[in-house]
Coordinates of C-alpha atoms and ligand atoms in Angstrom, one line a residue:
Chain A
M1 CA 74.4 111.8 93.9
F2 CA 73.9 113.5 90.4
K3 CA 74.8 117.5 89.6
V4 CA 74.1 118.5 86.4
K5 CA 75.1 122.0 85.3
D6 CA 74.2 123.7 81.9
L7 CA 73.7 120.3 80.2
K8 CA 73.2 120.7 76.5
F9 CA 72.7 118.0 74.0
R10 CA 71.8 117.9 70.1
Y11 CA 71.0 114.6 68.5
P12 CA 73.4 114.1 65.4
K13 CA 71.4 115.2 62.0
S14 CA 69.0 117.5 64.2
D15 CA 69.4 121.2 64.2
V16 CA 67.9 121.9 67.8
C17 CA 68.9 121.0 71.0
A18 CA 66.9 118.4 72.4
V19 CA 68.3 119.5 76.1
N20 CA 69.1 123.0 76.1
G21 CA 71.0 124.1 79.3
V22 CA 69.3 122.4 82.2
D23 CA 70.8 122.7 85.9
F24 CA 69.7 120.4 88.5
E25 CA 70.5 118.2 91.6
I26 CA 69.5 114.5 92.7
T27 CA 70.1 114.1 96.1
D28 CA 70.4 111.1 98.0
G29 CA 67.4 109.4 99.0
E30 CA 64.9 111.3 97.3
I31 CA 62.4 110.8 94.2
F32 CA 63.2 113.4 91.9
G33 CA 60.7 114.1 88.9
F34 CA 60.8 115.6 85.6
L35 CA 57.4 116.7 84.5
G36 CA 56.8 117.5 80.8
P37 CA 54.9 117.2 77.8
S38 CA 55.7 114.8 74.9
G39 CA 59.0 115.8 73.2
A40 CA 60.2 118.1 76.0
G41 CA 63.4 116.3 76.4
K42 CA 62.8 113.9 79.4
T43 CA 64.1 110.7 77.9
T44 CA 67.0 112.3 76.3
T45 CA 68.1 113.8 79.9
Q46 CA 67.6 110.4 81.3
R47 CA 69.7 108.8 78.3
L48 CA 72.7 111.3 78.8
L49 CA 72.5 110.5 82.9
I50 CA 72.8 106.7 82.4
K51 CA 75.7 107.1 79.7
L52 CA 73.8 105.8 77.0
L53 CA 74.0 109.2 74.7
K54 CA 77.7 110.7 74.9
G55 CA 79.0 113.8 73.5
Y56 CA 76.8 116.3 75.6
E57 CA 77.9 119.8 76.7
G58 CA 78.1 121.0 80.2
E59 CA 78.7 119.0 83.5
V60 CA 77.5 115.8 85.0
L61 CA 78.7 114.8 88.3
Y62 CA 78.0 111.4 89.9
Q63 CA 78.9 111.2 93.3
G64 CA 81.3 114.2 92.9
K65 CA 83.1 112.7 89.8
P66 CA 82.4 113.5 86.2
L67 CA 80.2 110.8 84.4
T68 CA 82.8 110.6 81.6
E69 CA 85.5 109.1 84.0
Y70 CA 83.1 106.0 85.1
G71 CA 83.8 102.9 83.5
D72 CA 81.0 100.2 83.0
D73 CA 81.0 99.2 86.5
F74 CA 78.9 102.5 87.0
Y75 CA 76.1 100.2 85.8
Q76 CA 76.6 98.0 89.0
D77 CA 74.8 100.9 91.0
I78 CA 72.0 102.0 88.5
G79 CA 68.5 100.5 87.4
V80 CA 66.9 101.6 84.4
S81 CA 63.3 101.0 83.4
F82 CA 63.0 102.3 79.8
E83 CA 59.8 103.7 78.4
M84 CA 59.3 101.3 75.7
P85 CA 59.1 97.5 76.6
I86 CA 62.5 95.9 76.6
S87 CA 62.6 91.9 76.3
F88 CA 63.7 89.1 74.3
S89 CA 60.6 88.1 72.9
K90 CA 61.1 84.5 72.2
L91 CA 62.2 83.8 76.1
T92 CA 60.2 83.6 79.0
A93 CA 59.7 86.7 81.4
L94 CA 61.9 84.3 84.0
E95 CA 64.6 83.7 81.3
N96 CA 64.9 87.2 80.3
L97 CA 65.5 87.9 84.1
E98 CA 67.9 85.3 84.7
F99 CA 69.9 86.3 81.8
F100 CA 70.3 89.9 83.0
K101 CA 70.7 88.9 86.5
R102 CA 74.0 86.9 85.6
L103 CA 75.4 90.1 84.4
Y104 CA 75.6 91.9 87.8
K105 CA 77.5 91.4 91.0
N106 CA 74.6 91.7 93.4
T107 CA 71.3 90.6 92.6
V108 CA 67.9 89.9 94.3
D109 CA 65.6 87.0 94.3
V110 CA 63.1 87.9 91.4
E111 CA 60.3 85.7 92.9
P112 CA 59.1 88.4 95.5
L113 CA 59.3 91.2 93.2
L114 CA 57.2 89.1 90.4
K115 CA 54.7 87.9 92.7
R116 CA 54.3 91.7 93.9
V117 CA 53.9 93.1 90.3
G118 CA 51.7 90.1 89.5
L119 CA 53.6 88.2 86.8
W120 CA 54.4 85.4 88.9
E121 CA 51.7 83.1 87.6
D122 CA 53.0 84.1 84.0
R123 CA 56.9 83.8 84.7
H124 CA 57.1 80.9 82.2
K125 CA 55.3 82.6 79.4
K126 CA 57.2 84.1 76.6
A127 CA 57.7 87.8 76.8
G128 CA 56.5 88.5 73.5
E129 CA 53.0 87.0 74.5
Y130 CA 53.0 89.5 77.4
S131 CA 50.4 92.7 76.9
K132 CA 52.1 96.0 76.7
G133 CA 51.5 96.6 80.5
M134 CA 52.6 93.1 81.7
K135 CA 56.2 94.1 79.6
I136 CA 56.2 97.2 81.3
R137 CA 56.0 95.7 84.6
L138 CA 58.8 93.2 83.5
N139 CA 60.8 96.2 82.7
F140 CA 60.4 97.5 86.1
V141 CA 61.6 94.2 87.7
R142 CA 64.7 94.2 85.3
A143 CA 65.5 97.5 86.6
L144 CA 65.5 96.4 90.4
I145 CA 67.5 93.0 89.5
N146 CA 70.8 94.5 90.6
K147 CA 70.0 96.1 93.8
P148 CA 70.5 99.6 92.5
K149 CA 71.3 102.4 94.3
I150 CA 69.6 104.6 92.0
L151 CA 66.7 104.0 89.7
F152 CA 65.7 105.8 86.7
L153 CA 62.3 105.6 85.6
D154 CA 60.9 106.7 82.3
E155 CA 57.3 107.1 82.4
P156 CA 56.7 104.3 84.5
T157 CA 53.0 103.8 84.9
N158 CA 52.4 104.9 81.2
G159 CA 50.5 102.0 79.7
I160 CA 49.6 100.3 83.0
D161 CA 46.3 99.9 84.6
P162 CA 45.3 102.0 87.8
V163 CA 45.6 99.0 90.1
N164 CA 49.1 97.8 89.0
A165 CA 50.3 101.5 88.7
Q166 CA 49.5 102.0 92.4
I167 CA 51.3 99.0 93.4
M168 CA 54.2 100.3 91.2
K169 CA 54.1 103.6 92.9
D170 CA 54.1 101.8 96.3
M171 CA 57.4 100.0 95.3
I172 CA 59.0 103.1 94.1
R173 CA 58.1 104.8 97.4
E174 CA 59.7 101.9 99.4
F175 CA 62.7 101.6 97.4
R176 CA 63.0 105.4 98.4
D177 CA 62.3 104.5 102.3
E178 CA 65.0 102.1 102.3
G179 CA 67.7 104.6 100.9
G180 CA 67.2 104.6 97.2
T181 CA 67.4 107.3 95.0
V182 CA 64.9 107.7 92.1
F183 CA 64.7 109.9 89.2
L184 CA 61.7 109.6 87.2
T185 CA 60.2 111.2 84.4
S186 CA 56.5 111.5 83.6
H187 CA 53.9 113.5 81.4
I188 CA 51.3 112.5 84.0
M189 CA 50.7 114.9 86.6
S190 CA 49.3 112.8 89.3
D191 CA 52.5 110.2 89.2
V192 CA 54.7 113.3 90.0
D193 CA 52.0 114.9 92.7
E194 CA 52.2 111.5 94.5
L195 CA 55.5 110.3 94.4
C196 CA 58.0 113.1 93.8
D197 CA 60.0 114.8 96.8
R198 CA 60.9 117.3 94.3
V199 CA 59.6 118.2 90.7
A200 CA 61.3 120.2 87.8
F201 CA 59.2 121.3 85.0
I202 CA 60.6 120.6 81.5
V203 CA 59.5 122.3 78.2
N204 CA 61.4 122.3 75.0
G205 CA 64.5 121.2 76.6
K206 CA 64.7 123.8 79.4
L207 CA 63.6 123.8 82.8
Q208 CA 61.4 126.2 84.3
E209 CA 60.5 125.4 87.9
E210 CA 62.1 123.3 90.6
D211 CA 60.7 122.7 94.0
T212 CA 58.6 120.2 96.2
P213 CA 55.0 119.4 94.7
R214 CA 53.7 121.3 98.0
N215 CA 55.8 124.3 97.7
L216 CA 54.5 124.9 94.1
K217 CA 51.1 124.7 95.1
L218 CA 51.6 127.1 98.0
K219 CA 53.5 129.3 95.5
Y220 CA 51.1 129.3 92.4
G221 CA 48.1 128.0 94.0
K222 CA 44.9 129.4 95.3
R223 CA 41.6 128.1 96.7
I224 CA 38.9 129.2 94.8
V225 CA 35.1 128.9 94.2
K226 CA 33.7 128.0 90.9
V227 CA 30.2 129.3 90.0
E228 CA 28.4 128.3 86.8
Y229 CA 25.3 129.9 85.8
R230 CA 23.0 130.6 83.1
E231 CA 22.5 134.2 81.5
N232 CA 20.3 134.7 78.5
G233 CA 20.7 131.0 77.8
D234 CA 24.5 131.1 77.9
L235 CA 26.7 129.1 80.3
V236 CA 28.9 131.6 82.5
T237 CA 31.7 130.5 84.5
K238 CA 33.0 132.8 87.5
E239 CA 35.8 131.9 89.9
F240 CA 35.9 133.8 93.2
S241 CA 38.9 133.5 95.8
M242 CA 38.1 132.3 99.4
E243 CA 38.2 136.1 100.5
A244 CA 35.8 137.2 97.9
I245 CA 33.1 135.0 98.9
K246 CA 32.3 137.4 101.7
E247 CA 31.9 140.3 99.3
P248 CA 28.6 141.4 98.0
E249 CA 29.3 140.3 94.5
F250 CA 29.3 136.8 95.3
H251 CA 25.9 136.9 97.4
E252 CA 24.1 138.9 94.7
L253 CA 25.2 136.4 91.9
L254 CA 23.7 133.4 94.1
R255 CA 20.7 135.4 94.8
T256 CA 19.7 136.5 91.0
K257 CA 21.2 134.2 88.7
D258 CA 20.2 130.4 87.9
I259 CA 22.9 128.6 89.5
E260 CA 24.2 125.3 87.9
T261 CA 27.2 124.4 90.0
I262 CA 29.4 125.6 92.5
H263 CA 32.6 124.0 93.2
S264 CA 35.5 124.8 95.8
G265 CA 39.0 123.5 94.7
E266 CA 42.6 123.9 94.7
T267 CA 45.0 124.5 92.0
T268 CA 46.3 121.4 90.6
L269 CA 49.8 120.8 89.6
Q270 CA 48.5 120.3 86.0
D271 CA 47.2 124.1 86.4
I272 CA 50.4 125.3 87.8
F273 CA 52.4 123.3 85.2
I274 CA 50.3 125.4 82.4
K275 CA 50.4 128.7 84.7
V276 CA 54.4 128.5 84.6
T277 CA 55.3 127.3 81.3
G278 CA 52.3 128.5 79.0
V279 CA 52.2 124.7 77.7
A280 CA 49.8 122.0 78.4
L281 CA 50.9 118.7 79.3
H282 CA 48.8 116.9 77.1
G283 CA 48.0 117.4 73.2
Chain B
M1 CA 81.3 82.0 84.5
D2 CA 82.9 85.4 83.5
R3 CA 80.7 87.7 81.7
L4 CA 82.0 86.9 77.9
G5 CA 81.2 83.2 78.8
I6 CA 77.5 84.4 79.9
L7 CA 77.4 86.5 76.7
V8 CA 78.2 83.7 74.5
A9 CA 76.0 81.2 76.2
G10 CA 73.0 83.7 76.0
E11 CA 73.6 84.3 72.3
L12 CA 73.7 80.6 71.8
D13 CA 70.5 80.1 73.9
R14 CA 68.8 82.8 71.6
L15 CA 70.1 81.2 68.4
K16 CA 68.0 78.5 69.6
K17 CA 64.9 80.2 71.0
Y18 CA 64.6 82.4 67.9
N19 CA 64.9 79.4 65.6
L20 CA 68.0 80.7 63.9
F21 CA 69.9 77.3 64.7
T22 CA 67.1 75.5 62.7
A23 CA 67.8 77.8 59.8
L24 CA 71.6 77.1 60.2
T25 CA 70.8 73.3 60.4
V26 CA 68.8 73.4 57.2
V27 CA 71.5 75.2 55.2
L28 CA 74.4 72.9 56.9
L29 CA 72.1 70.0 55.7
M30 CA 72.0 71.5 52.3
W31 CA 76.0 71.6 52.1
L32 CA 76.3 68.0 53.2
A33 CA 73.6 67.1 50.4
I34 CA 75.7 69.0 47.7
A35 CA 79.0 67.3 49.2
W36 CA 77.6 63.6 49.2
L37 CA 76.5 64.1 45.4
L38 CA 80.3 65.1 44.4
D39 CA 83.0 62.8 43.4
A40 CA 86.5 63.1 45.1
E41 CA 88.1 65.2 42.3
E42 CA 84.9 67.9 42.6
L43 CA 85.0 68.0 46.4
K44 CA 88.6 69.0 46.4
L45 CA 87.4 72.3 44.5
F46 CA 83.8 72.6 45.8
V47 CA 84.5 72.0 49.8
P48 CA 86.4 75.3 50.0
L49 CA 83.9 77.2 48.2
I50 CA 81.2 75.6 50.6
L51 CA 83.3 76.7 53.7
L52 CA 83.8 80.1 52.1
M53 CA 79.9 80.8 51.4
D54 CA 79.2 79.4 55.1
S55 CA 82.1 81.5 57.0
T56 CA 81.3 84.7 54.9
M57 CA 77.5 84.9 53.8
M58 CA 76.0 82.9 56.8
T59 CA 78.1 84.8 59.5
I60 CA 77.1 88.3 58.0
V61 CA 73.4 86.9 57.8
L62 CA 73.3 85.4 61.3
V63 CA 75.1 88.3 63.1
G64 CA 72.7 90.7 61.2
A65 CA 69.6 88.7 62.1
T66 CA 70.7 88.8 65.9
L67 CA 71.5 92.7 65.7
F68 CA 68.3 93.1 63.9
Y69 CA 66.1 91.6 66.8
E70 CA 68.1 93.0 69.5
K71 CA 67.5 96.7 67.9
K72 CA 63.7 95.9 67.3
E73 CA 63.2 94.6 70.9
H74 CA 65.4 97.3 72.4
T75 CA 67.3 94.8 74.5
L76 CA 70.7 96.3 73.1
N77 CA 69.8 99.1 75.4
S78 CA 69.2 96.9 78.4
I79 CA 72.5 95.2 77.8
L80 CA 74.2 98.6 77.3
V81 CA 73.0 99.7 80.5
S82 CA 74.4 96.6 82.3
P83 CA 78.0 96.3 83.5
V84 CA 78.5 94.6 80.2
R85 CA 81.8 96.3 78.1
E86 CA 81.0 97.1 74.7
A87 CA 84.2 95.0 73.8
E88 CA 82.7 92.0 75.6
Y89 CA 79.3 92.5 73.8
L90 CA 81.1 92.7 70.3
I91 CA 83.6 89.8 70.9
S92 CA 80.7 87.6 72.1
K93 CA 79.2 88.2 68.7
I94 CA 82.3 87.3 67.3
I95 CA 83.0 84.1 69.1
V96 CA 79.6 83.0 68.2
G97 CA 80.2 83.6 64.2
I98 CA 83.3 81.6 64.7
I99 CA 81.5 78.7 66.5
N100 CA 78.8 78.5 63.9
S101 CA 81.4 78.3 61.1
L102 CA 83.2 75.7 63.0
I103 CA 80.5 73.5 63.5
T104 CA 79.8 73.3 59.7
L105 CA 83.6 72.6 59.0
V106 CA 83.8 69.7 61.6
A107 CA 80.3 68.4 60.0
L108 CA 81.8 68.8 56.4
W109 CA 85.2 67.2 57.6
A110 CA 83.5 64.4 59.1
M111 CA 81.3 63.5 56.0
V112 CA 83.9 63.7 53.4
Y113 CA 86.7 61.9 55.6
F114 CA 84.2 59.0 56.6
L115 CA 82.1 58.8 53.6
K116 CA 84.3 59.9 50.6
D117 CA 87.7 59.0 52.1
I118 CA 88.9 62.5 51.6
S119 CA 91.4 64.5 53.9
F120 CA 92.5 68.0 54.0
N121 CA 94.5 70.0 56.3
F122 CA 92.2 70.4 59.1
L123 CA 94.2 72.8 61.4
L124 CA 95.1 75.0 58.4
V125 CA 91.6 75.1 57.4
A126 CA 90.1 75.8 61.1
G127 CA 92.3 78.6 61.6
A128 CA 91.4 80.0 58.2
I129 CA 87.7 79.7 59.2
I130 CA 88.3 81.5 62.6
V131 CA 90.0 84.5 60.8
I132 CA 87.5 84.4 57.9
A133 CA 84.3 84.1 60.5
A134 CA 85.6 86.7 62.8
F135 CA 86.2 89.3 59.8
H136 CA 82.8 88.7 58.2
T137 CA 81.1 89.1 61.7
L138 CA 82.8 92.6 61.8
I139 CA 81.5 93.0 58.4
G140 CA 78.0 91.9 59.4
I141 CA 77.9 94.4 62.1
W142 CA 79.2 97.3 59.9
F143 CA 76.6 96.6 57.3
S144 CA 74.1 96.5 60.4
Y145 CA 75.0 99.9 61.6
Y146 CA 74.0 101.3 58.2
A147 CA 71.2 99.3 57.1
K148 CA 67.5 100.8 57.7
N149 CA 66.1 97.0 58.2
F150 CA 67.0 93.5 57.6
S151 CA 66.5 93.4 54.1
S152 CA 68.6 96.4 53.4
L153 CA 71.3 94.5 55.1
L154 CA 70.8 91.7 52.7
V155 CA 71.3 94.4 49.7
N156 CA 74.4 95.8 51.5
F157 CA 75.7 92.1 51.6
M158 CA 74.6 91.7 47.7
I159 CA 76.6 94.7 46.9
Y160 CA 79.8 93.3 48.8
V161 CA 79.6 89.9 47.0
L162 CA 79.2 91.6 43.9
V163 CA 82.0 94.2 44.1
L164 CA 84.4 92.1 45.9
A165 CA 83.9 88.8 44.8
M166 CA 83.1 89.2 40.9
P167 CA 86.6 90.0 39.9
S168 CA 87.8 86.8 41.3
V169 CA 84.9 85.0 39.2
L170 CA 86.0 87.2 36.1
A171 CA 89.6 85.7 36.7
V172 CA 88.6 82.2 36.9
L173 CA 86.7 82.8 33.6
D174 CA 89.9 84.3 32.4
I175 CA 88.4 87.6 31.6
I176 CA 90.8 89.1 33.9
G177 CA 94.6 88.2 32.8
P178 CA 96.6 86.5 35.4
K179 CA 98.9 89.4 36.0
A180 CA 96.1 91.4 37.3
A181 CA 94.6 88.5 39.1
R182 CA 97.6 88.5 41.5
F183 CA 96.5 91.5 42.7
L184 CA 93.0 90.2 43.7
I185 CA 94.4 88.9 46.9
V186 CA 93.4 92.3 48.6
L187 CA 89.9 91.6 48.2
P188 CA 88.6 89.9 51.2
P189 CA 86.8 87.1 49.8
E190 CA 89.9 86.3 47.5
A191 CA 92.0 86.1 50.5
S192 CA 89.4 84.1 52.6
L193 CA 89.4 81.7 49.6
I194 CA 93.2 81.5 49.2
L195 CA 93.5 80.5 52.9
L196 CA 90.7 77.7 52.4
Q197 CA 92.1 76.3 49.4
A198 CA 95.5 76.1 50.9
G199 CA 93.9 73.1 53.0
F200 CA 93.3 71.1 49.7
Q201 CA 96.1 72.0 47.5
E202 CA 99.6 73.4 47.3
E203 CA 99.9 77.1 47.8
K204 CA 102.7 79.5 48.0
L205 CA 103.5 80.3 51.5
W206 CA 103.9 83.9 51.2
K207 CA 100.0 84.1 50.0
I208 CA 98.7 81.9 52.9
I209 CA 100.9 84.5 55.4
F210 CA 99.7 87.5 53.5
S211 CA 96.4 86.6 53.3
F212 CA 96.2 85.6 57.1
V213 CA 97.9 88.6 58.1
Y214 CA 96.0 90.9 55.9
L215 CA 92.3 89.8 57.3
V216 CA 93.6 89.9 61.0
A217 CA 94.8 93.6 60.2
L218 CA 91.5 94.6 58.4
S219 CA 89.3 93.1 61.0
L220 CA 91.5 95.0 63.8
A221 CA 91.2 97.9 61.8
I222 CA 87.4 97.7 61.3
Y223 CA 86.7 96.9 64.9
K224 CA 89.0 100.1 66.0
F225 CA 87.6 102.4 63.7
V226 CA 84.2 101.4 62.9
V227 CA 82.4 98.5 64.8
R228 CA 83.4 99.6 68.6
P229 CA 83.2 103.2 68.3
K230 CA 79.9 103.6 66.5
L231 CA 78.1 100.7 68.6
N232 CA 76.5 103.3 71.0
E233 CA 75.1 105.6 68.2
Y234 CA 73.5 102.6 66.5
A235 CA 71.8 101.6 69.6
M236 CA 70.5 105.0 70.0
R237 CA 69.3 105.7 66.6
E238 CA 65.7 105.9 66.0
T239 CA 64.6 103.3 63.5
G240 CA 61.3 102.2 61.6
V241 CA 61.7 98.8 63.0
Ligands
LIG301 N1 67.1 109.7 68.5 C1 66.7 110.7 68.3 N2 67.3 111.3 67.2 C2 66.8 112.7 66.8 N3 66.0 113.5 67.6 C3 65.5 112.7 68.8 C4 65.6 111.4 68.9 N4 65.1 111.1 70.0 C5 64.5 112.2 70.7 N5 64.6 113.2 69.5 C6 64.0 114.7 69.7 O1 64.4 115.2 70.9 C7 63.3 115.8 71.7 C8 63.2 115.3 72.8 O2 62.7 114.0 73.0 P1 62.7 113.3 74.3 O3 63.8 113.3 75.0 O4 62.3 111.8 73.7 O5 61.5 113.7 75.0 P2 60.3 113.3 76.0 O6 60.9 112.1 76.6 O7 60.3 114.4 77.1 O8 59.0 112.9 75.3 C9 62.3 115.6 70.5 O9 62.0 116.7 69.8 C10 62.4 114.3 69.8 O10 61.8 114.4 68.6
LIG302 MG1 59.9 110.1 76.6

């Protein structure tokens, strides 16, 4: 659906490239995710793909044709949910949606969508009186209003409570299952892990790894046992691979030390992110 | 309804919801009150000035306010990722500016015609208002692109008035001689005033035609070289609002 080659972009008045030579492909019917810390260039990449930012280097093809050759009808196919709340504050949620709906050829009935995201009761409330989480859910409905073929979701669950985040994730999966394609960005590991068919790590405008979450775990992950114990008053942590727990060192430890905790675990996508990029997702 | 109609209807609806119509109505009532207090001779002088202020200052402030809200609430981004063409979006702003100035014209015309028994060349003045309001909507958009916030838009507007309208005032006060005053027509506020006054008194035909063509040409140039190409950059710019 989208093919991106050596994409570079520098904001005017900035001397570093916010996106610095990225290559990737979004195939039909998948959820493709960008995982990276704040400032990595996720939003910028999204703005480039939806033609909000112009003047990039490199190549972006949408359905085989350069993005620059598309006119405004390109947007009939596209649904965008921005990371910041977007709505006319003095209009009700429903009035907001009705206005945007009139701009498209194909549209959906908003009632089931609003009911699903829990905003139907508050549909006549002014958007300005919505909480941050409600505004973000309204953004999401706005993105779906034109029956898009591809959805762009920038930090979709950011600022939403866990219950509504789960509903939204279900809706994103259903959109994919009905043939839609999704490009999403997030700095939240679990979003990407649960949702994405493929994920790319982005740091400082560059991609580092790109694969399915499962393959990444197989490639970088290890199953381990972590032991915490006291030695001369200090807390000591030791990790053993599943093979190593058969060795005498592990048994010796259990027998001789004051063990406080023993945990077995798998490497999370978060650990893998840090291992691959050398950068923490938060902070 | 085609998309331009939808955009204009949306703009008008929001002017109401954001209480900007209320502000416009207050200003209109003020204009009417001023007109009520003047006698026939004074009105011939002041109605063009009132119309000038309304179609320049009010137009700039109004379009500036809507852009300010759209930037602050990021709704401009949402419009830009819809099938709306940038030209349609900008033209809808111009149409709304014209509509509001024409409302003032009609109200003022009705007031002086029925209550003061004064008539003027309505069609000529309406034509002038359309061009002046279109031009100043574009000026308002241009100023907004370079303003950090709404108050700096107002400052830009003050500078515009001081620099471009001051010479005309100086000419009226005879500080600028009549020879030099003839060239003041190249200042948009002066060209605007000439067009409006032409509906109330005799004016040389070449001045009317020149002012008209001049404002239309300037509008097209500002649209083509500034307002249209810089819209996207304006939408994407990080602002403190
Ligand atoms: N409008 C802008 N003007 C200048 N620099 C920007 C702008 N928006 C973002 N940046 C910079 O570009 C880089 C990437 O930002 P962004 O794409 O927003 O990252 P992310 O979405 O991954 O948090 C950051 O260094 C940010 O400061
Ligand atoms: Mg971002």
